[in-house]
Amino acid sequence: MSITLAALLSVPSLKLKKVGAAESTLSTPIQWVAVTEQENPQRFLSGGELVLTTGLRQKTAAAQRHFVRMVQRSGAVGIGFGTGLSSEVVPPALVAEANRWDIPVVEVPYETPFIALGKLVAEAQHADHLAKLERMLSGHQVLARSLLSGGGLPALLRQLAGLLRTDLRLRRYGREIFSTTAGSIGEPDSGHWLDVAISTGQRDATTLQVREPFRDAGILDYAKSLISLELNNQKHQRDASRKLAGQVMQDVIRGVLDPKDAGTRLSTIGVAAAKRQVVILVRPAPGNTPAQNKAIMSTPLPPELEDVPTAVVDSELLIITPEDKTAVEAAKAVHALLAEAGLKATIGIGGHYAKANGLRWSYFEARDAVARGLPVNEPERLSLTSLLLASEDVPLSDMAMETLKPLHDFDAAHGAGLLSTLESYLEHDGSVAAVAQALTLHRNTVRYRLAQITELSGYDPSTTADRVQLWLALAISRLGTR
């Protein structure tokens, strides 16, 4: 079974020492070991962890007490404090606060690496997993066979419903994805339902609902494990498939394949190149954490889109839908699903085109649309900037940098505001008066800055040709292209 804090304390080689009076969770199984130096690690914990820290960020008694409260609220089983770095002993304020909230504290001596504790917990978890799997396979062959025989999750749930002699519903992101009830999925249904949380390690809030009353409740724990295993297996398959499809789409986007090869490679990822397709591009919001961005790339699609090809390209999720699907409604459904999961993203939609080149243009239209920043951005005509971006042969980023670098450097050194003045000047169609009003500057100051821009960059914003060069450089810089 999973190892406990009491069991770790009994391992002589670890030289752990319990400090403080709290003992409430000494016999609670440790789900995982979390090493952190965060002042507030609560959002990184899901409950059941042994939290290890050296106290580098908890220099004051107030910070130490705050750390303990955050750990306690997360549902952790205990705190392991590594001595010999920031402190030779476990800080008294930390111990006192832990006693107050009844969360055990152990001292981890300098010679005991944190990884040793993590390894023991991981080995226990692995052994526990193998033991449970053996019991599942021997004691519940009916459910296992329904899953492993190729029937997948629907076959497993139908078999489970038969064993329990009741109806089941599986919900993910607040939506039904499977139901054995007579009505359609998502249709309201009366009756009492038991909500059984399914642990997947993802942000998908999956719940199995079982209509009461039902028989043989003991089988639910095993069924939960199988459902969790299958959902995680689907996630891994989804990740691998999107990575492979991303490699194909990158070649299509770059235009390096001849039409025949492009059509053949697209067919391997489920895209019928001869038919009109549209690209829906999902771009993670700038403020997301890496974990949230990763979750977006792995997210399952709404049921109505589960059969369409998906790919990950440049840390963006591409959804390729055929013409017979409503792209705008599909994009809204994806955005709603992500919002329900607490994941922020903007979505751009391309146009419907056939063949590889059409798919390529749809991608650039979607990328052009997503830059507008609305939750769901419908396609418009491709801008001149986006048309140029479609060419791999033009070193646009280098050209933009060469044009704007002197202005960047001057602004960094002198805080001159040349780039903001240039952007405002171009946005206001070359009106010095409008720029002066927008930036709250004197007109002579605007003229002086424009003269500096001309001198430093070699491009005169008052002339059409040079103005186009500067405008393209700014547009490319904003898009952050290659």
Short mmCIF file of C-alpha atoms in Angstrom, two decimals:
data_model
loop_
_atom_site.label_atom_id
_atom_site.label_comp_id
_atom_site.label_asym_id
_atom_site.label_seq_id
_atom_site.Cartn_x
_atom_site.Cartn_y
_atom_site.Cartn_z
CA MET A 1 0.00 0.00 0.00
CA SER A 2 1.02 3.66 -0.24
CA ILE A 3 3.64 4.73 2.28
CA THR A 4 2.75 6.96 5.24
CA LEU A 5 4.64 9.64 7.14
CA ALA A 6 4.88 7.27 10.10
CA ALA A 7 6.48 4.66 7.85
CA LEU A 8 9.02 7.20 6.54
CA LEU A 9 9.93 8.15 10.10
CA SER A 10 10.69 4.50 10.81
CA VAL A 11 13.25 4.20 7.99
CA PRO A 12 16.65 4.45 9.77
CA SER A 13 18.63 5.51 6.72
CA LEU A 14 16.52 8.66 6.27
CA LYS A 15 17.34 9.95 9.78
CA LEU A 16 14.05 11.83 9.91
CA LYS A 17 12.88 13.32 13.20
CA LYS A 18 9.35 14.32 14.10
CA VAL A 19 9.08 17.80 15.60
CA GLY A 20 6.00 19.32 17.13
CA ALA A 21 2.95 17.66 18.64
CA ALA A 22 0.72 17.18 15.56
CA GLU A 23 0.00 13.54 14.63
CA SER A 24 -3.37 13.62 12.85
CA THR A 25 -2.12 12.49 9.43
CA LEU A 26 0.89 10.38 10.39
CA SER A 27 -0.97 7.28 9.15
CA THR A 28 -2.50 8.92 6.10
CA PRO A 29 -1.11 7.55 2.81
CA ILE A 30 1.19 10.01 1.04
CA GLN A 31 -0.01 10.60 -2.50
CA TRP A 32 3.12 12.38 -3.70
CA VAL A 33 6.14 14.39 -2.60
CA ALA A 34 6.10 18.09 -3.51
CA VAL A 35 9.31 20.09 -3.20
CA THR A 36 8.68 23.84 -3.07
CA GLU A 37 10.23 27.10 -2.01
CA GLN A 38 7.10 29.09 -2.85
CA GLU A 39 5.74 31.45 -0.22
CA ASN A 40 2.25 30.18 -1.11
CA PRO A 41 2.37 26.70 -2.69
CA GLN A 42 -1.37 26.07 -2.33
CA ARG A 43 -2.24 26.35 -6.03
CA PHE A 44 0.41 23.76 -6.89
CA LEU A 45 -0.94 21.17 -4.46
CA SER A 46 -3.93 18.90 -4.95
CA GLY A 47 -4.03 17.23 -1.53
CA GLY A 48 -2.29 14.27 0.05
CA GLU A 49 1.27 15.49 -0.58
CA LEU A 50 4.26 15.53 1.76
CA VAL A 51 5.52 19.09 1.24
CA LEU A 52 9.31 19.45 1.40
CA THR A 53 11.01 22.83 1.80
CA THR A 54 14.28 24.35 2.99
CA GLY A 55 12.58 27.61 4.01
CA LEU A 56 14.58 29.78 1.64
CA ARG A 57 11.56 32.02 1.04
CA GLN A 58 10.27 31.96 4.62
CA LYS A 59 12.74 34.24 6.39
CA THR A 60 10.34 35.70 8.95
CA ALA A 61 8.06 34.13 11.53
CA ALA A 62 5.04 35.63 9.75
CA ALA A 63 6.10 34.07 6.45
CA GLN A 64 6.61 30.70 8.15
CA ARG A 65 3.17 30.76 9.73
CA HIS A 66 1.59 31.80 6.41
CA PHE A 67 3.37 28.91 4.64
CA VAL A 68 1.96 26.39 7.15
CA ARG A 69 -1.58 27.71 6.70
CA MET A 70 -1.37 27.46 2.93
CA VAL A 71 -0.06 23.90 3.13
CA GLN A 72 -2.80 22.93 5.58
CA ARG A 73 -5.52 24.38 3.36
CA SER A 74 -4.26 22.35 0.41
CA GLY A 75 -4.88 19.09 2.28
CA ALA A 76 -1.23 18.02 2.53
CA VAL A 77 -0.38 15.23 4.98
CA GLY A 78 2.68 16.91 6.44
CA ILE A 79 5.69 19.20 6.07
CA GLY A 80 9.29 18.08 5.77
CA PHE A 81 11.78 20.85 6.60
CA GLY A 82 15.31 20.43 5.28
CA THR A 83 17.85 21.76 7.77
CA GLY A 84 21.40 22.83 7.09
CA LEU A 85 20.69 25.42 4.39
CA SER A 86 18.52 28.36 5.42
CA SER A 87 18.23 27.15 9.01
CA GLU A 88 20.03 24.70 11.25
CA VAL A 89 16.79 23.78 12.99
CA VAL A 90 13.13 23.77 12.09
CA PRO A 91 11.93 27.34 12.82
CA PRO A 92 9.91 27.49 16.08
CA ALA A 93 7.21 29.67 14.48
CA LEU A 94 6.65 27.05 11.79
CA VAL A 95 6.37 24.27 14.37
CA ALA A 96 4.00 26.29 16.54
CA GLU A 97 1.70 27.08 13.63
CA ALA A 98 1.77 23.45 12.50
CA ASN A 99 0.77 22.36 16.00
CA ARG A 100 -2.08 24.83 15.89
CA TRP A 101 -3.43 23.41 12.64
CA ASP A 102 -2.55 19.81 13.55
CA ILE A 103 -0.28 19.16 10.59
CA PRO A 104 2.80 16.99 11.34
CA VAL A 105 6.31 18.34 10.75
CA VAL A 106 9.45 16.27 10.28
CA GLU A 107 13.03 17.46 10.22
CA VAL A 108 15.00 16.29 7.17
CA PRO A 109 18.74 16.48 7.92
CA TYR A 110 21.15 17.97 5.41
CA GLU A 111 22.64 14.56 4.56
CA THR A 112 19.25 13.19 3.50
CA PRO A 113 18.37 14.41 -0.02
CA PHE A 114 14.76 15.20 -0.75
CA ILE A 115 14.92 12.84 -3.71
CA ALA A 116 15.38 9.90 -1.32
CA LEU A 117 11.94 10.57 0.17
CA GLY A 118 10.44 11.07 -3.27
CA LYS A 119 11.90 7.78 -4.45
CA LEU A 120 10.45 5.82 -1.53
CA VAL A 121 7.02 7.36 -2.05
CA ALA A 122 7.18 6.75 -5.81
CA GLU A 123 8.23 3.13 -5.29
CA ALA A 124 5.40 2.64 -2.84
CA GLN A 125 2.95 4.22 -5.26
CA HIS A 126 4.23 1.98 -8.05
CA ALA A 127 3.97 -1.13 -5.93
CA ASP A 128 0.52 -0.08 -4.80
CA HIS A 129 -0.52 0.49 -8.39
CA LEU A 130 0.70 -2.96 -9.45
CA ALA A 131 -1.07 -4.62 -6.53
CA LYS A 132 -4.32 -2.86 -7.32
CA LEU A 133 -4.02 -3.75 -10.99
CA GLU A 134 -3.50 -7.41 -10.13
CA ARG A 135 -6.55 -7.39 -7.88
CA MET A 136 -8.58 -5.65 -10.58
CA LEU A 137 -7.65 -8.13 -13.26
CA SER A 138 -8.30 -11.13 -11.06
CA GLY A 139 -11.45 -9.91 -9.33
CA HIS A 140 -13.24 -7.95 -12.02
CA GLN A 141 -12.47 -9.62 -15.31
CA VAL A 142 -15.81 -8.70 -16.79
CA LEU A 143 -15.13 -4.97 -16.72
CA ALA A 144 -11.51 -5.33 -17.74
CA ARG A 145 -12.44 -7.52 -20.70
CA SER A 146 -15.03 -5.01 -21.88
CA LEU A 147 -12.36 -2.30 -21.92
CA LEU A 148 -9.41 -4.30 -23.23
CA SER A 149 -11.36 -6.13 -25.94
CA GLY A 150 -11.52 -2.95 -28.03
CA GLY A 151 -14.89 -1.65 -26.92
CA GLY A 152 -13.29 1.28 -25.16
CA LEU A 153 -14.93 3.51 -22.61
CA PRO A 154 -18.53 3.18 -23.94
CA ALA A 155 -18.36 -0.63 -23.67
CA LEU A 156 -16.96 -0.39 -20.15
CA LEU A 157 -19.68 2.00 -18.99
CA ARG A 158 -22.46 -0.07 -20.56
CA GLN A 159 -21.10 -3.19 -18.86
CA LEU A 160 -20.84 -1.32 -15.54
CA ALA A 161 -24.41 -0.10 -15.87
CA GLY A 162 -25.49 -3.71 -16.35
CA LEU A 163 -23.60 -4.90 -13.29
CA LEU A 164 -25.02 -2.09 -11.15
CA ARG A 165 -28.46 -2.49 -12.73
CA THR A 166 -28.91 1.24 -13.11
CA ASP A 167 -28.15 4.13 -15.44
CA LEU A 168 -24.85 5.96 -15.73
CA ARG A 169 -23.73 9.32 -17.02
CA LEU A 170 -20.15 10.49 -17.49
CA ARG A 171 -19.56 14.23 -17.33
CA ARG A 172 -16.43 16.15 -18.26
CA TYR A 173 -15.99 19.93 -18.12
CA GLY A 174 -19.57 20.07 -16.87
CA ARG A 175 -20.96 18.33 -19.97
CA GLU A 176 -22.24 14.83 -20.53
CA ILE A 177 -20.01 12.78 -22.81
CA PHE A 178 -21.77 9.44 -22.24
CA SER A 179 -25.19 8.39 -20.97
CA THR A 180 -27.15 5.14 -20.75
CA THR A 181 -30.43 6.98 -20.15
CA ALA A 182 -33.18 6.86 -22.73
CA GLY A 183 -32.91 10.59 -23.44
CA SER A 184 -30.17 12.20 -25.45
CA ILE A 185 -26.89 13.27 -23.91
CA GLY A 186 -27.27 16.53 -22.04
CA GLU A 187 -31.03 16.24 -21.67
CA PRO A 188 -32.26 16.99 -18.12
CA ASP A 189 -33.29 13.88 -16.20
CA SER A 190 -35.04 13.49 -12.86
CA GLY A 191 -33.99 11.13 -10.10
CA HIS A 192 -31.26 10.92 -7.50
CA TRP A 193 -27.73 10.53 -8.79
CA LEU A 194 -24.56 9.73 -6.90
CA ASP A 195 -21.60 11.84 -8.10
CA VAL A 196 -18.37 9.85 -8.21
CA ALA A 197 -15.26 11.93 -8.91
CA ILE A 198 -12.85 10.43 -11.44
CA SER A 199 -9.19 11.26 -10.89
CA THR A 200 -7.32 11.85 -14.14
CA GLY A 201 -4.50 14.17 -13.11
CA GLN A 202 -5.89 16.72 -15.55
CA ARG A 203 -8.04 19.83 -15.19
CA ASP A 204 -11.08 18.11 -16.67
CA ALA A 205 -13.26 17.67 -13.56
CA THR A 206 -14.58 14.29 -14.71
CA THR A 207 -17.55 12.89 -12.80
CA LEU A 208 -19.31 9.54 -13.06
CA GLN A 209 -22.97 9.86 -12.09
CA VAL A 210 -24.80 6.72 -10.93
CA ARG A 211 -28.57 6.69 -10.62
CA GLU A 212 -29.71 5.55 -7.18
CA PRO A 213 -30.51 2.96 -6.00
CA PHE A 214 -27.97 0.52 -7.40
CA ARG A 215 -26.39 -2.77 -6.37
CA ASP A 216 -22.82 -3.90 -5.71
CA ALA A 217 -21.37 -0.53 -4.69
CA GLY A 218 -17.96 -2.15 -4.13
CA ILE A 219 -17.40 -2.41 -7.86
CA LEU A 220 -17.38 1.38 -8.24
CA ASP A 221 -13.84 1.80 -6.90
CA TYR A 222 -12.54 -0.62 -9.48
CA ALA A 223 -14.63 0.97 -12.22
CA LYS A 224 -13.31 4.42 -11.24
CA SER A 225 -9.75 3.15 -11.67
CA LEU A 226 -10.48 1.67 -15.08
CA ILE A 227 -12.24 4.82 -16.26
CA SER A 228 -9.30 6.90 -15.01
CA LEU A 229 -6.82 4.62 -16.78
CA GLU A 230 -8.79 4.81 -20.01
CA LEU A 231 -9.15 8.60 -19.87
CA ASN A 232 -5.41 8.96 -19.25
CA ASN A 233 -4.71 6.53 -22.06
CA GLN A 234 -6.90 8.64 -24.34
CA LYS A 235 -4.98 11.72 -23.24
CA HIS A 236 -1.61 10.14 -24.09
CA GLN A 237 -2.93 8.95 -27.45
CA ARG A 238 -4.31 12.43 -28.10
CA ASP A 239 -0.97 14.04 -27.29
CA ALA A 240 0.95 11.66 -29.55
CA SER A 241 -1.54 12.08 -32.38
CA ARG A 242 -1.46 15.88 -32.17
CA LYS A 243 2.33 15.91 -32.11
CA LEU A 244 2.47 13.73 -35.24
CA ALA A 245 -0.20 15.80 -36.98
CA GLY A 246 1.69 18.94 -36.01
CA GLN A 247 4.74 17.75 -37.92
CA VAL A 248 2.62 17.26 -41.04
CA MET A 249 0.90 20.61 -40.65
CA GLN A 250 4.21 22.41 -40.19
CA ASP A 251 5.39 21.11 -43.56
CA VAL A 252 2.09 22.10 -45.16
CA ILE A 253 2.21 25.58 -43.63
CA ARG A 254 5.78 26.09 -44.83
CA GLY A 255 4.81 25.03 -48.34
CA VAL A 256 7.71 22.57 -48.68
CA LEU A 257 5.60 19.68 -50.04
CA ASP A 258 4.40 19.18 -53.58
CA PRO A 259 0.60 18.82 -53.89
CA LYS A 260 0.62 15.03 -54.24
CA ASP A 261 2.87 14.44 -51.25
CA ALA A 262 0.94 17.00 -49.21
CA GLY A 263 -2.36 15.26 -49.95
CA THR A 264 -0.90 11.87 -49.03
CA ARG A 265 0.57 13.08 -45.75
CA LEU A 266 -2.61 14.95 -44.83
CA SER A 267 -4.63 11.78 -45.37
CA THR A 268 -2.49 10.02 -42.73
CA ILE A 269 -3.78 12.45 -40.09
CA GLY A 270 -7.39 12.23 -41.21
CA VAL A 271 -7.57 15.32 -43.44
CA ALA A 272 -9.25 14.82 -46.82
CA ALA A 273 -7.28 17.40 -48.80
CA ALA A 274 -9.67 17.27 -51.76
CA LYS A 275 -12.50 18.59 -49.58
CA ARG A 276 -12.85 22.11 -48.27
CA GLN A 277 -11.45 22.42 -44.75
CA VAL A 278 -11.18 25.22 -42.19
CA VAL A 279 -8.50 25.73 -39.57
CA ILE A 280 -9.55 26.79 -36.08
CA LEU A 281 -6.53 28.04 -34.14
CA VAL A 282 -6.51 28.03 -30.32
CA ARG A 283 -3.87 30.32 -28.80
CA PRO A 284 -3.25 30.19 -25.01
CA ALA A 285 -3.68 33.51 -23.22
CA PRO A 286 -0.43 35.36 -22.38
CA GLY A 287 -1.00 35.16 -18.62
CA ASN A 288 -1.38 31.38 -18.50
CA THR A 289 1.03 29.17 -16.58
CA PRO A 290 3.03 26.52 -18.49
CA ALA A 291 0.78 23.87 -16.94
CA GLN A 292 -2.34 25.63 -18.24
CA ASN A 293 -0.85 25.95 -21.72
CA LYS A 294 0.01 22.25 -21.67
CA ALA A 295 -3.53 21.43 -20.59
CA ILE A 296 -4.92 23.41 -23.54
CA MET A 297 -2.75 21.44 -25.96
CA SER A 298 -4.03 18.17 -24.44
CA THR A 299 -7.67 19.11 -23.98
CA PRO A 300 -10.33 16.82 -25.43
CA LEU A 301 -12.76 18.48 -27.80
CA PRO A 302 -16.53 18.73 -27.33
CA PRO A 303 -18.33 15.53 -28.39
CA GLU A 304 -19.45 17.04 -31.70
CA LEU A 305 -15.80 17.60 -32.68
CA GLU A 306 -14.20 14.40 -31.43
CA ASP A 307 -13.92 12.99 -34.95
CA VAL A 308 -12.03 15.95 -36.48
CA PRO A 309 -8.23 16.07 -36.86
CA THR A 310 -6.22 18.17 -34.40
CA ALA A 311 -2.57 19.20 -34.30
CA VAL A 312 -0.16 21.16 -32.13
CA VAL A 313 1.97 23.70 -34.04
CA ASP A 314 4.20 26.27 -32.34
CA SER A 315 2.45 25.77 -28.98
CA GLU A 316 -0.96 26.42 -30.55
CA LEU A 317 -3.78 23.93 -31.03
CA LEU A 318 -5.14 23.55 -34.55
CA ILE A 319 -8.58 22.03 -35.16
CA ILE A 320 -9.28 21.12 -38.79
CA THR A 321 -12.98 20.89 -39.53
CA PRO A 322 -14.65 19.96 -42.82
CA GLU A 323 -16.99 22.32 -44.62
CA ASP A 324 -20.09 20.54 -43.35
CA LYS A 325 -19.39 21.66 -39.78
CA THR A 326 -20.16 25.19 -38.61
CA ALA A 327 -16.75 26.57 -37.75
CA VAL A 328 -18.00 29.50 -35.67
CA GLU A 329 -20.24 27.29 -33.52
CA ALA A 330 -17.42 24.77 -33.18
CA ALA A 331 -15.01 27.50 -32.06
CA LYS A 332 -17.53 28.80 -29.51
CA ALA A 333 -18.02 25.29 -28.15
CA VAL A 334 -14.25 24.87 -27.73
CA HIS A 335 -13.95 28.24 -26.01
CA ALA A 336 -16.82 27.39 -23.66
CA LEU A 337 -15.23 24.03 -22.83
CA LEU A 338 -11.89 25.67 -22.02
CA ALA A 339 -13.61 28.33 -19.91
CA GLU A 340 -15.40 25.63 -17.90
CA ALA A 341 -11.99 24.07 -17.22
CA GLY A 342 -10.54 27.41 -16.10
CA LEU A 343 -8.28 27.63 -19.16
CA LYS A 344 -7.94 30.95 -21.00
CA ALA A 345 -7.38 31.15 -24.74
CA THR A 346 -8.34 33.13 -27.82
CA ILE A 347 -9.55 31.41 -30.96
CA GLY A 348 -9.11 32.41 -34.60
CA ILE A 349 -11.03 30.92 -37.53
CA GLY A 350 -9.77 30.62 -41.09
CA GLY A 351 -11.73 30.28 -44.31
CA HIS A 352 -12.94 27.07 -46.02
CA TYR A 353 -10.54 25.96 -48.74
CA ALA A 354 -9.64 22.74 -50.51
CA LYS A 355 -6.22 21.09 -50.99
CA ALA A 356 -3.01 21.64 -49.07
CA ASN A 357 -2.50 25.23 -50.22
CA GLY A 358 -6.05 26.06 -49.17
CA LEU A 359 -5.41 24.56 -45.74
CA ARG A 360 -2.26 26.65 -45.56
CA TRP A 361 -4.15 29.86 -46.33
CA SER A 362 -6.83 28.94 -43.83
CA TYR A 363 -4.12 28.63 -41.18
CA PHE A 364 -2.74 32.09 -41.93
CA GLU A 365 -6.24 33.56 -41.92
CA ALA A 366 -6.86 31.94 -38.53
CA ARG A 367 -3.58 33.28 -37.20
CA ASP A 368 -4.39 36.73 -38.54
CA ALA A 369 -7.84 36.54 -36.91
CA VAL A 370 -6.64 35.37 -33.49
CA ALA A 371 -4.38 38.41 -33.20
CA ARG A 372 -7.51 40.57 -32.82
CA GLY A 373 -7.79 39.17 -29.29
CA LEU A 374 -11.52 38.47 -29.02
CA PRO A 375 -12.64 35.19 -27.41
CA VAL A 376 -13.66 33.90 -30.88
CA ASN A 377 -12.42 35.74 -33.99
CA GLU A 378 -14.08 35.09 -37.33
CA PRO A 379 -12.01 35.21 -40.52
CA GLU A 380 -11.41 38.33 -42.55
CA ARG A 381 -9.43 38.96 -45.67
CA LEU A 382 -5.75 38.29 -45.17
CA SER A 383 -3.76 41.42 -44.48
CA LEU A 384 -0.64 42.26 -46.48
CA THR A 385 1.40 41.41 -43.42
CA SER A 386 -0.11 37.92 -43.16
CA LEU A 387 0.39 37.27 -46.85
CA LEU A 388 4.07 38.05 -46.44
CA LEU A 389 4.24 35.84 -43.36
CA ALA A 390 3.18 32.88 -45.47
CA SER A 391 6.52 32.99 -47.30
CA GLU A 392 9.27 30.98 -45.64
CA ASP A 393 11.80 32.48 -48.03
CA VAL A 394 11.49 36.02 -46.67
CA PRO A 395 13.47 36.64 -43.44
CA LEU A 396 10.77 38.94 -42.07
CA SER A 397 11.83 38.90 -38.45
CA ASP A 398 15.39 39.85 -39.36
CA MET A 399 14.16 42.62 -41.65
CA ALA A 400 11.87 44.00 -38.97
CA MET A 401 14.63 43.87 -36.37
CA GLU A 402 17.08 45.62 -38.69
CA THR A 403 14.56 48.41 -39.25
CA LEU A 404 13.48 48.91 -35.63
CA LYS A 405 16.61 48.02 -33.65
CA PRO A 406 18.08 51.56 -33.72
CA LEU A 407 14.79 52.91 -32.32
CA HIS A 408 14.60 50.16 -29.68
CA ASP A 409 18.17 50.86 -28.58
CA PHE A 410 17.66 54.63 -28.45
CA ASP A 411 14.45 54.31 -26.45
CA ALA A 412 16.13 51.88 -24.02
CA ALA A 413 19.03 54.26 -23.50
CA HIS A 414 17.16 57.58 -23.34
CA GLY A 415 13.47 56.79 -22.75
CA ALA A 416 12.71 58.86 -25.83
CA GLY A 417 9.39 57.23 -26.77
CA LEU A 418 10.30 57.01 -30.45
CA LEU A 419 8.52 53.68 -31.06
CA SER A 420 5.30 54.79 -29.36
CA THR A 421 5.41 58.03 -31.36
CA LEU A 422 5.94 56.10 -34.60
CA GLU A 423 3.06 53.72 -33.85
CA SER A 424 0.74 56.63 -33.06
CA TYR A 425 1.85 58.51 -36.18
CA LEU A 426 1.05 55.52 -38.39
CA GLU A 427 -2.26 54.84 -36.60
CA HIS A 428 -3.32 58.46 -37.15
CA ASP A 429 -2.45 58.43 -40.86
CA GLY A 430 0.49 60.81 -40.50
CA SER A 431 -1.34 63.55 -38.59
CA VAL A 432 1.07 65.37 -36.30
CA ALA A 433 -1.81 67.14 -34.56
CA ALA A 434 -3.60 63.86 -33.83
CA VAL A 435 -0.40 62.31 -32.46
CA ALA A 436 0.25 65.32 -30.24
CA GLN A 437 -3.27 65.08 -28.84
CA ALA A 438 -3.14 61.28 -28.36
CA LEU A 439 0.23 61.35 -26.59
CA THR A 440 -0.29 64.69 -24.83
CA LEU A 441 2.75 66.22 -26.51
CA HIS A 442 3.54 69.52 -28.17
CA ARG A 443 3.46 69.33 -31.97
CA ASN A 444 7.09 70.44 -32.16
CA THR A 445 8.02 67.53 -29.88
CA VAL A 446 6.28 65.13 -32.27
CA ARG A 447 8.10 66.67 -35.26
CA TYR A 448 11.42 66.43 -33.40
CA ARG A 449 10.84 62.74 -32.63
CA LEU A 450 9.89 62.03 -36.26
CA ALA A 451 13.15 63.64 -37.34
CA GLN A 452 15.04 61.41 -34.88
CA ILE A 453 13.24 58.34 -36.27
CA THR A 454 14.33 59.30 -39.79
CA GLU A 455 17.91 59.90 -38.70
CA LEU A 456 18.26 56.68 -36.69
CA SER A 457 16.38 54.24 -38.94
CA GLY A 458 17.08 55.73 -42.33
CA TYR A 459 13.35 55.69 -43.11
CA ASP A 460 11.26 58.86 -43.34
CA PRO A 461 7.72 58.22 -42.01
CA SER A 462 6.40 61.16 -44.02
CA THR A 463 7.07 59.41 -47.35
CA THR A 464 4.80 56.62 -48.57
CA ALA A 465 7.47 54.01 -49.38
CA ASP A 466 9.30 54.45 -46.07
CA ARG A 467 6.02 54.59 -44.15
CA VAL A 468 5.04 51.17 -45.57
CA GLN A 469 8.42 49.74 -44.53
CA LEU A 470 8.04 51.03 -40.98
CA TRP A 471 4.42 49.89 -40.73
CA LEU A 472 5.29 46.35 -41.87
CA ALA A 473 8.22 46.18 -39.45
CA LEU A 474 5.97 47.15 -36.54
CA ALA A 475 3.23 44.73 -37.61
CA ILE A 476 5.69 41.84 -37.90
CA SER A 477 7.26 42.72 -34.56
CA ARG A 478 3.86 42.70 -32.87
CA LEU A 479 2.99 39.30 -34.32
CA GLY A 480 6.27 37.88 -33.01
CA THR A 481 6.90 35.77 -36.09
CA ARG A 482 9.95 33.78 -37.02
#
